């Protein structure tokens, strides 16, 4: 049986204020074409369909079109809710939608109720395990404690019990949304540590033939049977080196796994550039990035004038600018209170100017600061005298 494993669509998400809905629509086109071209038997969507619990209407419309197109293919789709989704909202109408072959699994208590498909070699049970917030589902699924490992373990015990009662030789697939030990995170995933230690061991999925994971945005293999598809688009500059793909998984007659990565469309390449402003503007090595989305970090000892506009002249798609001057003195781990102790308001303000700009205030600027502090002290003294009258 051939499965297409994807996750973390995050419909409605932007990239540094750039609207990605068009790129997400292009991914849906690609998904439908891949299903058709590679004769996929089932589509697996392992959570974070939307980027937030109450998605914008254009994202809902895109999701609606995606469901219709997948249903028109006549290829079953199993989809779970992730930690970004509202399980209740995503699951509305699941019973009716299921009649069209789109199986939404958003209720933790239904995790052991699989979608059963068949091929020439027998049945394949597809279990949808939505994101489990430990504090909310512990009692409902019979976990012994409030932790991600405990609730996932309890849910998998239910799945293994259901599988044990099925026809011998039934193959099994689990969709889950979790942070599995050994996975590599990026900056764009929302932390799921609330309610307990977030990481769970891959062994929690022992006993099933394939675990189709969502949550981490980089495509990666934890082991042969436990894989992340990653997000189809980059959602942070930490993903600049990611190859965005889906997994095309063939499940053999005895549960053996072969998997191939299918590249997804890239709306625009990402690049992280670092160095003095002059080097970024002049270095021919950066020519290849002139049409990329850019994150630039300037290392000039003093903040240059109007750096964003100057960079945009060469890199029109620059989205992020940071400043990290070379040779900046470190604070040695001192606390904020320790760094301020014994320093006047004037000295603290001058330190702030030096920190932000990379160079200290000149004589005229120091005079302006001094005058401002004197005005504030005078006003405070006059206010105190007025209060005493």
mmCIF file of C-alpha atoms in Angstrom:
data_model
loop_
_atom_site.group_PDB
_atom_site.id
_atom_site.type_symbol
_atom_site.label_atom_id
_atom_site.label_comp_id
_atom_site.label_asym_id
_atom_site.label_seq_id
_atom_site.Cartn_x
_atom_site.Cartn_y
_atom_site.Cartn_z
ATOM 1 C CA UNK A 1 0.000 0.000 0.000
ATOM 2 C CA UNK A 2 1.375 3.392 -0.995
ATOM 3 C CA UNK A 3 1.006 6.245 1.499
ATOM 4 C CA UNK A 4 1.766 9.948 1.137
ATOM 5 C CA UNK A 5 2.865 11.360 4.504
ATOM 6 C CA UNK A 6 2.655 15.110 5.054
ATOM 7 C CA UNK A 7 2.093 17.431 8.018
ATOM 8 C CA UNK A 8 2.338 20.967 9.375
ATOM 9 C CA UNK A 9 0.606 22.825 6.580
ATOM 10 C CA UNK A 10 -0.012 25.798 8.923
ATOM 11 C CA UNK A 11 -2.609 27.271 6.599
ATOM 12 C CA UNK A 12 -2.916 30.997 7.248
ATOM 13 C CA UNK A 13 0.640 31.499 8.445
ATOM 14 C CA UNK A 14 2.811 34.296 7.086
ATOM 15 C CA UNK A 15 6.587 34.545 6.804
ATOM 16 C CA UNK A 16 7.918 37.765 8.325
ATOM 17 C CA UNK A 17 4.659 39.473 7.288
ATOM 18 C CA UNK A 18 4.751 37.956 3.781
ATOM 19 C CA UNK A 19 1.404 36.334 2.992
ATOM 20 C CA UNK A 20 2.016 32.675 2.125
ATOM 21 C CA UNK A 21 -1.515 31.708 1.122
ATOM 22 C CA UNK A 22 -0.562 31.579 -2.561
ATOM 23 C CA UNK A 23 2.412 29.340 -1.794
ATOM 24 C CA UNK A 24 0.206 27.120 0.354
ATOM 25 C CA UNK A 25 -2.303 26.861 -2.493
ATOM 26 C CA UNK A 26 0.564 25.851 -4.804
ATOM 27 C CA UNK A 27 1.470 23.122 -2.318
ATOM 28 C CA UNK A 28 -2.107 21.795 -2.374
ATOM 29 C CA UNK A 29 -1.896 21.692 -6.197
ATOM 30 C CA UNK A 30 1.370 19.766 -5.870
ATOM 31 C CA UNK A 31 -0.170 17.391 -3.314
ATOM 32 C CA UNK A 32 -3.073 16.528 -5.589
ATOM 33 C CA UNK A 33 -0.751 16.052 -8.565
ATOM 34 C CA UNK A 34 1.546 13.798 -6.505
ATOM 35 C CA UNK A 35 -1.355 11.625 -5.375
ATOM 36 C CA UNK A 36 -2.470 11.215 -8.958
ATOM 37 C CA UNK A 37 0.982 10.782 -10.541
ATOM 38 C CA UNK A 38 2.304 8.265 -7.994
ATOM 39 C CA UNK A 39 -0.970 6.354 -7.612
ATOM 40 C CA UNK A 40 -1.129 6.947 -3.870
ATOM 41 C CA UNK A 41 -3.534 4.740 -1.909
ATOM 42 C CA UNK A 42 -3.943 7.002 1.142
ATOM 43 C CA UNK A 43 -2.899 10.493 2.245
ATOM 44 C CA UNK A 44 -1.720 11.043 5.835
ATOM 45 C CA UNK A 45 -1.771 14.553 7.333
ATOM 46 C CA UNK A 46 -0.100 14.497 10.756
ATOM 47 C CA UNK A 47 -1.461 17.655 12.343
ATOM 48 C CA UNK A 48 -1.130 21.442 12.389
ATOM 49 C CA UNK A 49 -3.420 21.827 9.420
ATOM 50 C CA UNK A 50 -3.989 25.438 10.461
ATOM 51 C CA UNK A 51 -1.561 27.857 12.078
ATOM 52 C CA UNK A 52 -3.892 28.890 14.866
ATOM 53 C CA UNK A 53 -7.061 27.771 16.598
ATOM 54 C CA UNK A 54 -9.222 30.394 14.866
ATOM 55 C CA UNK A 55 -7.772 30.599 11.349
ATOM 56 C CA UNK A 56 -8.460 33.472 8.928
ATOM 57 C CA UNK A 57 -11.273 32.900 6.457
ATOM 58 C CA UNK A 58 -8.997 32.646 3.368
ATOM 59 C CA UNK A 59 -7.147 29.766 5.083
ATOM 60 C CA UNK A 60 -10.465 28.036 5.831
ATOM 61 C CA UNK A 61 -11.488 28.461 2.198
ATOM 62 C CA UNK A 62 -8.204 26.923 1.027
ATOM 63 C CA UNK A 63 -8.683 23.990 3.400
ATOM 64 C CA UNK A 64 -12.223 23.501 2.094
ATOM 65 C CA UNK A 65 -10.955 23.410 -1.494
ATOM 66 C CA UNK A 66 -8.239 20.945 -0.496
ATOM 67 C CA UNK A 67 -10.809 18.596 1.059
ATOM 68 C CA UNK A 68 -12.981 18.693 -2.042
ATOM 69 C CA UNK A 69 -10.043 17.988 -4.343
ATOM 70 C CA UNK A 70 -8.796 15.088 -2.220
ATOM 71 C CA UNK A 71 -12.312 13.648 -2.065
ATOM 72 C CA UNK A 72 -12.672 13.976 -5.850
ATOM 73 C CA UNK A 73 -9.553 11.820 -6.271
ATOM 74 C CA UNK A 74 -11.299 8.961 -4.476
ATOM 75 C CA UNK A 75 -8.171 8.414 -2.355
ATOM 76 C CA UNK A 76 -8.780 8.129 1.418
ATOM 77 C CA UNK A 77 -7.215 10.832 3.581
ATOM 78 C CA UNK A 78 -6.551 10.522 7.314
ATOM 79 C CA UNK A 79 -5.948 13.809 9.100
ATOM 80 C CA UNK A 80 -5.274 14.598 12.764
ATOM 81 C CA UNK A 81 -5.289 17.831 14.747
ATOM 82 C CA UNK A 82 -1.987 19.285 15.970
ATOM 83 C CA UNK A 83 -1.085 21.623 18.801
ATOM 84 C CA UNK A 84 -1.778 24.685 16.616
ATOM 85 C CA UNK A 85 -5.247 23.452 15.639
ATOM 86 C CA UNK A 86 -8.475 23.689 17.554
ATOM 87 C CA UNK A 87 -9.427 20.008 17.717
ATOM 88 C CA UNK A 88 -13.087 20.848 18.258
ATOM 89 C CA UNK A 89 -13.269 23.209 15.296
ATOM 90 C CA UNK A 90 -11.263 20.995 12.951
ATOM 91 C CA UNK A 91 -13.403 18.008 13.874
ATOM 92 C CA UNK A 92 -16.768 19.635 13.154
ATOM 93 C CA UNK A 93 -18.656 17.496 10.672
ATOM 94 C CA UNK A 94 -16.099 14.676 10.833
ATOM 95 C CA UNK A 95 -18.788 12.006 10.518
ATOM 96 C CA UNK A 96 -20.250 13.495 7.366
ATOM 97 C CA UNK A 97 -16.871 14.335 5.874
ATOM 98 C CA UNK A 98 -15.757 10.769 6.537
ATOM 99 C CA UNK A 99 -18.405 9.542 4.088
ATOM 100 C CA UNK A 100 -16.418 11.346 1.374
ATOM 101 C CA UNK A 101 -13.246 9.493 2.362
ATOM 102 C CA UNK A 102 -11.719 12.322 4.439
ATOM 103 C CA UNK A 103 -11.227 10.932 7.938
ATOM 104 C CA UNK A 104 -10.654 13.614 10.606
ATOM 105 C CA UNK A 105 -9.290 12.287 13.875
ATOM 106 C CA UNK A 106 -9.430 14.991 16.554
ATOM 107 C CA UNK A 107 -10.894 13.190 19.607
ATOM 108 C CA UNK A 108 -8.263 11.476 21.799
ATOM 109 C CA UNK A 109 -10.811 8.974 23.069
ATOM 110 C CA UNK A 110 -11.284 7.696 19.511
ATOM 111 C CA UNK A 111 -7.592 7.023 18.920
ATOM 112 C CA UNK A 112 -8.099 3.238 18.832
ATOM 113 C CA UNK A 113 -10.825 3.456 16.171
ATOM 114 C CA UNK A 114 -8.856 3.044 12.930
ATOM 115 C CA UNK A 115 -9.612 3.683 9.308
ATOM 116 C CA UNK A 116 -9.257 0.199 7.800
ATOM 117 C CA UNK A 117 -8.154 -0.092 4.176
ATOM 118 C CA UNK A 118 -7.396 -3.239 2.218
ATOM 119 C CA UNK A 119 -5.077 -4.262 -0.590
ATOM 120 C CA UNK A 120 -4.105 -7.570 -2.177
ATOM 121 C CA UNK A 121 -2.179 -8.519 0.970
ATOM 122 C CA UNK A 122 -4.879 -7.856 3.554
ATOM 123 C CA UNK A 123 -5.983 -5.071 5.873
ATOM 124 C CA UNK A 124 -4.097 -1.943 6.898
ATOM 125 C CA UNK A 125 -5.340 -0.171 10.046
ATOM 126 C CA UNK A 126 -4.657 3.570 10.063
ATOM 127 C CA UNK A 127 -4.878 5.057 13.572
ATOM 128 C CA UNK A 128 -5.159 8.837 13.974
ATOM 129 C CA UNK A 129 -3.671 10.023 17.252
ATOM 130 C CA UNK A 130 -4.302 13.791 17.604
ATOM 131 C CA UNK A 131 -2.077 16.067 19.646
ATOM 132 C CA UNK A 132 -2.510 15.156 23.317
ATOM 133 C CA UNK A 133 -2.155 17.934 25.893
ATOM 134 C CA UNK A 134 -1.227 15.922 29.021
ATOM 135 C CA UNK A 135 -3.153 17.938 31.604
ATOM 136 C CA UNK A 136 -6.342 17.814 29.517
ATOM 137 C CA UNK A 137 -6.414 14.169 28.410
ATOM 138 C CA UNK A 138 -4.690 12.265 31.236
ATOM 139 C CA UNK A 139 -7.890 10.995 32.850
ATOM 140 C CA UNK A 140 -9.796 10.506 29.596
ATOM 141 C CA UNK A 141 -7.263 8.035 28.208
ATOM 142 C CA UNK A 142 -6.158 6.504 31.523
ATOM 143 C CA UNK A 143 -2.597 7.834 31.748
ATOM 144 C CA UNK A 144 -0.822 7.367 35.080
ATOM 145 C CA UNK A 145 0.737 10.840 35.207
ATOM 146 C CA UNK A 146 0.748 14.194 33.493
ATOM 147 C CA UNK A 147 3.474 13.961 30.858
ATOM 148 C CA UNK A 148 3.682 13.631 27.104
ATOM 149 C CA UNK A 149 5.281 10.198 27.385
ATOM 150 C CA UNK A 150 2.556 8.965 29.735
ATOM 151 C CA UNK A 151 -0.407 10.103 27.639
ATOM 152 C CA UNK A 152 1.120 8.926 24.366
ATOM 153 C CA UNK A 153 1.980 5.612 26.003
ATOM 154 C CA UNK A 154 -1.574 5.166 27.255
ATOM 155 C CA UNK A 155 -2.989 5.982 23.821
ATOM 156 C CA UNK A 156 -0.599 3.562 22.136
ATOM 157 C CA UNK A 157 -1.579 0.847 24.618
ATOM 158 C CA UNK A 158 -5.156 1.272 23.421
ATOM 159 C CA UNK A 159 -4.034 1.074 19.806
ATOM 160 C CA UNK A 160 -1.959 -2.057 20.403
ATOM 161 C CA UNK A 161 -4.909 -3.678 22.210
ATOM 162 C CA UNK A 162 -7.211 -2.961 19.266
ATOM 163 C CA UNK A 163 -4.614 -4.256 16.820
ATOM 164 C CA UNK A 164 -4.182 -7.463 18.801
ATOM 165 C CA UNK A 165 -7.873 -8.221 18.303
ATOM 166 C CA UNK A 166 -7.762 -7.899 14.546
ATOM 167 C CA UNK A 167 -7.035 -10.460 11.879
ATOM 168 C CA UNK A 168 -3.453 -11.772 12.209
ATOM 169 C CA UNK A 169 -1.183 -10.083 9.708
ATOM 170 C CA UNK A 170 -3.088 -6.784 9.795
ATOM 171 C CA UNK A 171 -0.575 -4.048 9.093
ATOM 172 C CA UNK A 172 -0.709 -0.812 11.068
ATOM 173 C CA UNK A 173 0.066 2.880 10.709
ATOM 174 C CA UNK A 174 -0.178 5.567 13.402
ATOM 175 C CA UNK A 175 -0.388 9.295 12.782
ATOM 176 C CA UNK A 176 0.854 11.332 15.765
ATOM 177 C CA UNK A 177 1.788 14.912 16.587
ATOM 178 C CA UNK A 178 4.612 14.959 19.116
ATOM 179 C CA UNK A 179 8.256 15.771 19.815
ATOM 180 C CA UNK A 180 10.132 12.457 19.647
ATOM 181 C CA UNK A 181 13.583 12.133 21.180
ATOM 182 C CA UNK A 182 16.249 12.483 18.508
ATOM 183 C CA UNK A 183 14.234 14.913 16.416
ATOM 184 C CA UNK A 184 15.802 18.224 15.378
ATOM 185 C CA UNK A 185 13.701 21.291 16.098
ATOM 186 C CA UNK A 186 13.677 24.660 14.311
ATOM 187 C CA UNK A 187 12.589 28.130 15.417
ATOM 188 C CA UNK A 188 9.088 27.969 13.966
ATOM 189 C CA UNK A 189 7.536 25.224 16.079
ATOM 190 C CA UNK A 190 5.456 26.212 19.061
ATOM 191 C CA UNK A 191 6.760 24.705 22.301
ATOM 192 C CA UNK A 192 4.627 21.823 23.581
ATOM 193 C CA UNK A 193 6.315 21.460 26.978
ATOM 194 C CA UNK A 194 3.283 22.777 28.885
ATOM 195 C CA UNK A 195 1.992 19.971 31.060
ATOM 196 C CA UNK A 196 5.219 17.994 31.341
ATOM 197 C CA UNK A 197 8.521 17.122 29.695
ATOM 198 C CA UNK A 198 7.895 17.387 25.967
ATOM 199 C CA UNK A 199 10.149 14.729 24.399
ATOM 200 C CA UNK A 200 8.963 11.123 24.123
ATOM 201 C CA UNK A 201 11.069 8.107 23.091
ATOM 202 C CA UNK A 202 10.541 6.525 19.696
ATOM 203 C CA UNK A 203 9.909 3.232 21.509
ATOM 204 C CA UNK A 204 6.455 4.514 22.454
ATOM 205 C CA UNK A 205 5.442 3.559 18.885
ATOM 206 C CA UNK A 206 6.720 -0.035 19.124
ATOM 207 C CA UNK A 207 4.328 -2.582 17.677
ATOM 208 C CA UNK A 208 3.159 -0.633 14.621
ATOM 209 C CA UNK A 209 4.613 -0.790 11.151
ATOM 210 C CA UNK A 210 4.878 2.959 10.527
ATOM 211 C CA UNK A 211 4.530 6.115 12.624
ATOM 212 C CA UNK A 212 3.766 9.208 10.507
ATOM 213 C CA UNK A 213 4.777 12.129 12.695
ATOM 214 C CA UNK A 214 4.037 15.822 12.678
ATOM 215 C CA UNK A 215 5.205 18.823 14.727
ATOM 216 C CA UNK A 216 8.881 19.223 13.771
ATOM 217 C CA UNK A 217 9.306 21.212 10.568
ATOM 218 C CA UNK A 218 12.375 19.437 9.220
ATOM 219 C CA UNK A 219 11.900 16.206 7.270
ATOM 220 C CA UNK A 220 13.780 13.538 9.225
ATOM 221 C CA UNK A 221 14.018 9.851 9.987
ATOM 222 C CA UNK A 222 14.049 8.875 13.651
ATOM 223 C CA UNK A 223 14.293 5.238 12.613
ATOM 224 C CA UNK A 224 13.068 3.228 9.643
ATOM 225 C CA UNK A 225 9.520 3.099 10.990
ATOM 226 C CA UNK A 226 9.283 6.507 12.692
ATOM 227 C CA UNK A 227 9.565 9.593 10.468
ATOM 228 C CA UNK A 228 8.703 13.287 10.313
ATOM 229 C CA UNK A 229 7.568 14.649 6.968
ATOM 230 C CA UNK A 230 8.290 18.224 8.048
ATOM 231 C CA UNK A 231 6.391 21.288 6.888
ATOM 232 C CA UNK A 232 5.895 21.738 3.137
ATOM 233 C CA UNK A 233 7.082 25.362 3.371
ATOM 234 C CA UNK A 234 9.739 27.126 5.425
ATOM 235 C CA UNK A 235 8.277 29.155 8.285
ATOM 236 C CA UNK A 236 11.499 30.568 9.806
ATOM 237 C CA UNK A 237 15.014 31.408 8.651
ATOM 238 C CA UNK A 238 16.259 28.515 10.802
ATOM 239 C CA UNK A 239 14.850 26.341 7.999
ATOM 240 C CA UNK A 240 17.032 27.960 5.330
ATOM 241 C CA UNK A 241 18.939 24.722 4.788
ATOM 242 C CA UNK A 242 15.886 22.445 4.862
ATOM 243 C CA UNK A 243 14.877 20.439 1.844
ATOM 244 C CA UNK A 244 11.078 20.597 1.996
ATOM 245 C CA UNK A 245 9.431 17.319 1.018
ATOM 246 C CA UNK A 246 6.711 14.789 1.700
ATOM 247 C CA UNK A 247 7.330 11.079 2.280
ATOM 248 C CA UNK A 248 6.092 8.573 -0.291
ATOM 249 C CA UNK A 249 5.938 5.385 1.780
ATOM 250 C CA UNK A 250 5.382 1.884 0.443
ATOM 251 C CA UNK A 251 4.077 -0.561 3.047
ATOM 252 C CA UNK A 252 4.954 -4.091 1.974
ATOM 253 C CA UNK A 253 2.984 -7.331 2.470
ATOM 254 C CA UNK A 254 4.737 -8.116 5.767
ATOM 255 C CA UNK A 255 4.942 -4.504 6.986
ATOM 256 C CA UNK A 256 8.318 -3.752 5.413
ATOM 257 C CA UNK A 257 8.935 -0.052 4.689
ATOM 258 C CA UNK A 258 10.484 1.745 1.736
ATOM 259 C CA UNK A 259 10.306 5.536 1.610
ATOM 260 C CA UNK A 260 11.120 8.224 -0.933
ATOM 261 C CA UNK A 261 11.171 11.996 -0.504
ATOM 262 C CA UNK A 262 9.080 14.061 -2.916
ATOM 263 C CA UNK A 263 10.160 17.714 -3.155
ATOM 264 C CA UNK A 264 7.515 20.363 -2.580
ATOM 265 C CA UNK A 265 7.361 23.708 -4.457
ATOM 266 C CA UNK A 266 9.664 26.447 -3.128
ATOM 267 C CA UNK A 267 8.098 29.930 -3.442
ATOM 268 C CA UNK A 268 11.431 31.676 -2.841
ATOM 269 C CA UNK A 269 14.800 30.533 -1.473
ATOM 270 C CA UNK A 270 15.985 31.661 1.964
ATOM 271 C CA UNK A 271 19.427 33.026 2.784
ATOM 272 C CA UNK A 272 21.077 34.088 6.038
ATOM 273 C CA UNK A 273 23.844 36.628 5.386
ATOM 274 C CA UNK A 274 26.308 37.939 7.949
ATOM 275 C CA UNK A 275 29.082 40.518 7.780
ATOM 276 C CA UNK A 276 29.816 44.241 7.548
ATOM 277 C CA UNK A 277 27.344 46.235 5.480
ATOM 278 C CA UNK A 278 29.940 47.068 2.802
ATOM 279 C CA UNK A 279 30.739 43.382 2.303
ATOM 280 C CA UNK A 280 27.058 42.438 1.967
ATOM 281 C CA UNK A 281 26.551 45.180 -0.587
ATOM 282 C CA UNK A 282 29.648 44.453 -2.650
ATOM 283 C CA UNK A 283 30.636 40.789 -2.317
ATOM 284 C CA UNK A 284 29.923 38.997 -5.630
ATOM 285 C CA UNK A 285 29.469 35.750 -3.679
ATOM 286 C CA UNK A 286 26.041 37.078 -2.625
ATOM 287 C CA UNK A 287 24.795 37.554 -6.185
ATOM 288 C CA UNK A 288 23.008 34.202 -6.037
ATOM 289 C CA UNK A 289 20.898 35.482 -3.128
ATOM 290 C CA UNK A 290 19.652 38.702 -4.712
ATOM 291 C CA UNK A 291 16.224 37.159 -5.372
ATOM 292 C CA UNK A 292 16.043 35.281 -2.062
ATOM 293 C CA UNK A 293 14.242 36.162 1.128
ATOM 294 C CA UNK A 294 17.080 37.525 3.266
ATOM 295 C CA UNK A 295 17.930 37.590 6.939
ATOM 296 C CA UNK A 296 20.948 39.890 7.327
ATOM 297 C CA UNK A 297 23.105 40.266 10.433
ATOM 298 C CA UNK A 298 25.437 43.257 10.364
ATOM 299 C CA UNK A 299 28.742 43.004 12.216
ATOM 300 C CA UNK A 300 29.926 46.621 11.771
ATOM 301 C CA UNK A 301 31.407 48.004 15.020
ATOM 302 C CA UNK A 302 29.082 51.033 14.701
ATOM 303 C CA UNK A 303 25.548 50.783 13.331
ATOM 304 C CA UNK A 304 25.565 52.124 9.741
ATOM 305 C CA UNK A 305 23.130 54.792 8.569
ATOM 306 C CA UNK A 306 19.896 53.536 6.992
ATOM 307 C CA UNK A 307 21.099 49.924 6.575
ATOM 308 C CA UNK A 308 17.724 48.399 5.647
ATOM 309 C CA UNK A 309 17.155 50.682 2.671
ATOM 310 C CA UNK A 310 20.731 50.248 1.472
ATOM 311 C CA UNK A 311 20.479 46.468 1.650
ATOM 312 C CA UNK A 312 17.079 46.493 -0.063
ATOM 313 C CA UNK A 313 18.671 48.172 -3.071
ATOM 314 C CA UNK A 314 20.613 44.962 -3.704
ATOM 315 C CA UNK A 315 18.320 42.467 -1.955
ATOM 316 C CA UNK A 316 14.742 43.610 -2.641
ATOM 317 C CA UNK A 317 13.309 40.686 -0.666
ATOM 318 C CA UNK A 318 15.166 41.337 2.587
ATOM 319 C CA UNK A 319 12.829 40.602 5.496
ATOM 320 C CA UNK A 320 14.924 40.657 8.656
ATOM 321 C CA UNK A 321 17.840 42.772 9.891
ATOM 322 C CA UNK A 322 19.871 42.170 13.051
ATOM 323 C CA UNK A 323 22.948 43.874 14.479
ATOM 324 C CA UNK A 324 25.786 41.964 16.144
ATOM 325 C CA UNK A 325 28.920 44.157 16.221
ATOM 326 C CA UNK A 326 32.230 42.356 16.217
ATOM 327 C CA UNK A 327 34.345 42.991 19.294
ATOM 328 C CA UNK A 328 31.411 43.899 21.529
ATOM 329 C CA UNK A 329 32.366 43.407 25.164
ATOM 330 C CA UNK A 330 30.457 40.691 26.981
ATOM 331 C CA UNK A 331 28.953 41.314 30.389
ATOM 332 C CA UNK A 332 30.620 38.258 31.949
ATOM 333 C CA UNK A 333 27.309 36.823 33.073
ATOM 334 C CA UNK A 334 26.582 39.702 35.484
ATOM 335 C CA UNK A 335 22.955 40.308 36.368
ATOM 336 C CA UNK A 336 21.173 43.435 35.237
ATOM 337 C CA UNK A 337 21.251 44.842 38.797
ATOM 338 C CA UNK A 338 24.971 44.133 39.081
ATOM 339 C CA UNK A 339 25.710 45.927 35.819
ATOM 340 C CA UNK A 340 23.797 49.014 36.991
ATOM 341 C CA UNK A 341 25.174 49.164 40.520
ATOM 342 C CA UNK A 342 27.096 52.382 41.204
ATOM 343 C CA UNK A 343 26.284 53.947 37.836
ATOM 344 C CA UNK A 344 24.478 57.241 37.355
ATOM 345 C CA UNK A 345 21.399 57.688 35.195
ATOM 346 C CA UNK A 346 23.578 59.542 32.697
ATOM 347 C CA UNK A 347 26.073 56.655 32.488
ATOM 348 C CA UNK A 348 23.283 54.094 32.094
ATOM 349 C CA UNK A 349 21.753 56.090 29.247
ATOM 350 C CA UNK A 350 25.119 56.461 27.520
ATOM 351 C CA UNK A 351 25.683 52.708 27.872
ATOM 352 C CA UNK A 352 22.321 52.105 26.219
ATOM 353 C CA UNK A 353 23.261 54.341 23.286
ATOM 354 C CA UNK A 354 26.531 52.440 22.885
ATOM 355 C CA UNK A 355 24.757 49.073 23.054
ATOM 356 C CA UNK A 356 22.112 49.951 20.474
ATOM 357 C CA UNK A 357 24.315 51.838 18.056
ATOM 358 C CA UNK A 358 27.629 50.092 18.560
ATOM 359 C CA UNK A 359 29.422 53.337 19.448
ATOM 360 C CA UNK A 360 29.226 55.740 22.369
ATOM 361 C CA UNK A 361 27.427 59.092 22.468
ATOM 362 C CA UNK A 362 29.439 62.067 21.260
ATOM 363 C CA UNK A 363 29.851 65.308 23.246
ATOM 364 C CA UNK A 364 26.714 66.959 21.834
ATOM 365 C CA UNK A 365 24.606 63.848 22.512
ATOM 366 C CA UNK A 366 25.917 63.639 26.070
ATOM 367 C CA UNK A 367 24.885 67.243 26.578
ATOM 368 C CA UNK A 368 21.365 66.478 25.319
ATOM 369 C CA UNK A 369 21.102 63.527 27.699
ATOM 370 C CA UNK A 370 22.373 65.607 30.609
ATOM 371 C CA UNK A 371 19.855 68.367 29.892
ATOM 372 C CA UNK A 372 17.039 65.827 29.682
ATOM 373 C CA UNK A 373 17.914 64.293 33.049
ATOM 374 C CA UNK A 374 18.190 67.753 34.643
ATOM 375 C CA UNK A 375 14.746 68.672 33.295
ATOM 376 C CA UNK A 376 13.272 65.450 34.710
ATOM 377 C CA UNK A 377 14.917 65.998 38.106
ATOM 378 C CA UNK A 378 13.694 69.602 38.200
ATOM 379 C CA UNK A 379 10.155 68.594 37.324
ATOM 380 C CA UNK A 380 10.228 65.834 39.954
ATOM 381 C CA UNK A 381 11.471 68.243 42.617
ATOM 382 C CA UNK A 382 8.805 70.809 41.753
ATOM 383 C CA UNK A 383 6.148 68.111 41.918
ATOM 384 C CA UNK A 384 7.359 66.987 45.346
ATOM 385 C CA UNK A 385 7.290 70.552 46.683
ATOM 386 C CA UNK A 386 3.778 71.057 45.335
ATOM 387 C CA UNK A 387 2.644 67.818 47.041
ATOM 388 C CA UNK A 388 3.992 69.027 50.395
ATOM 389 C CA UNK A 389 2.065 72.318 50.343
#
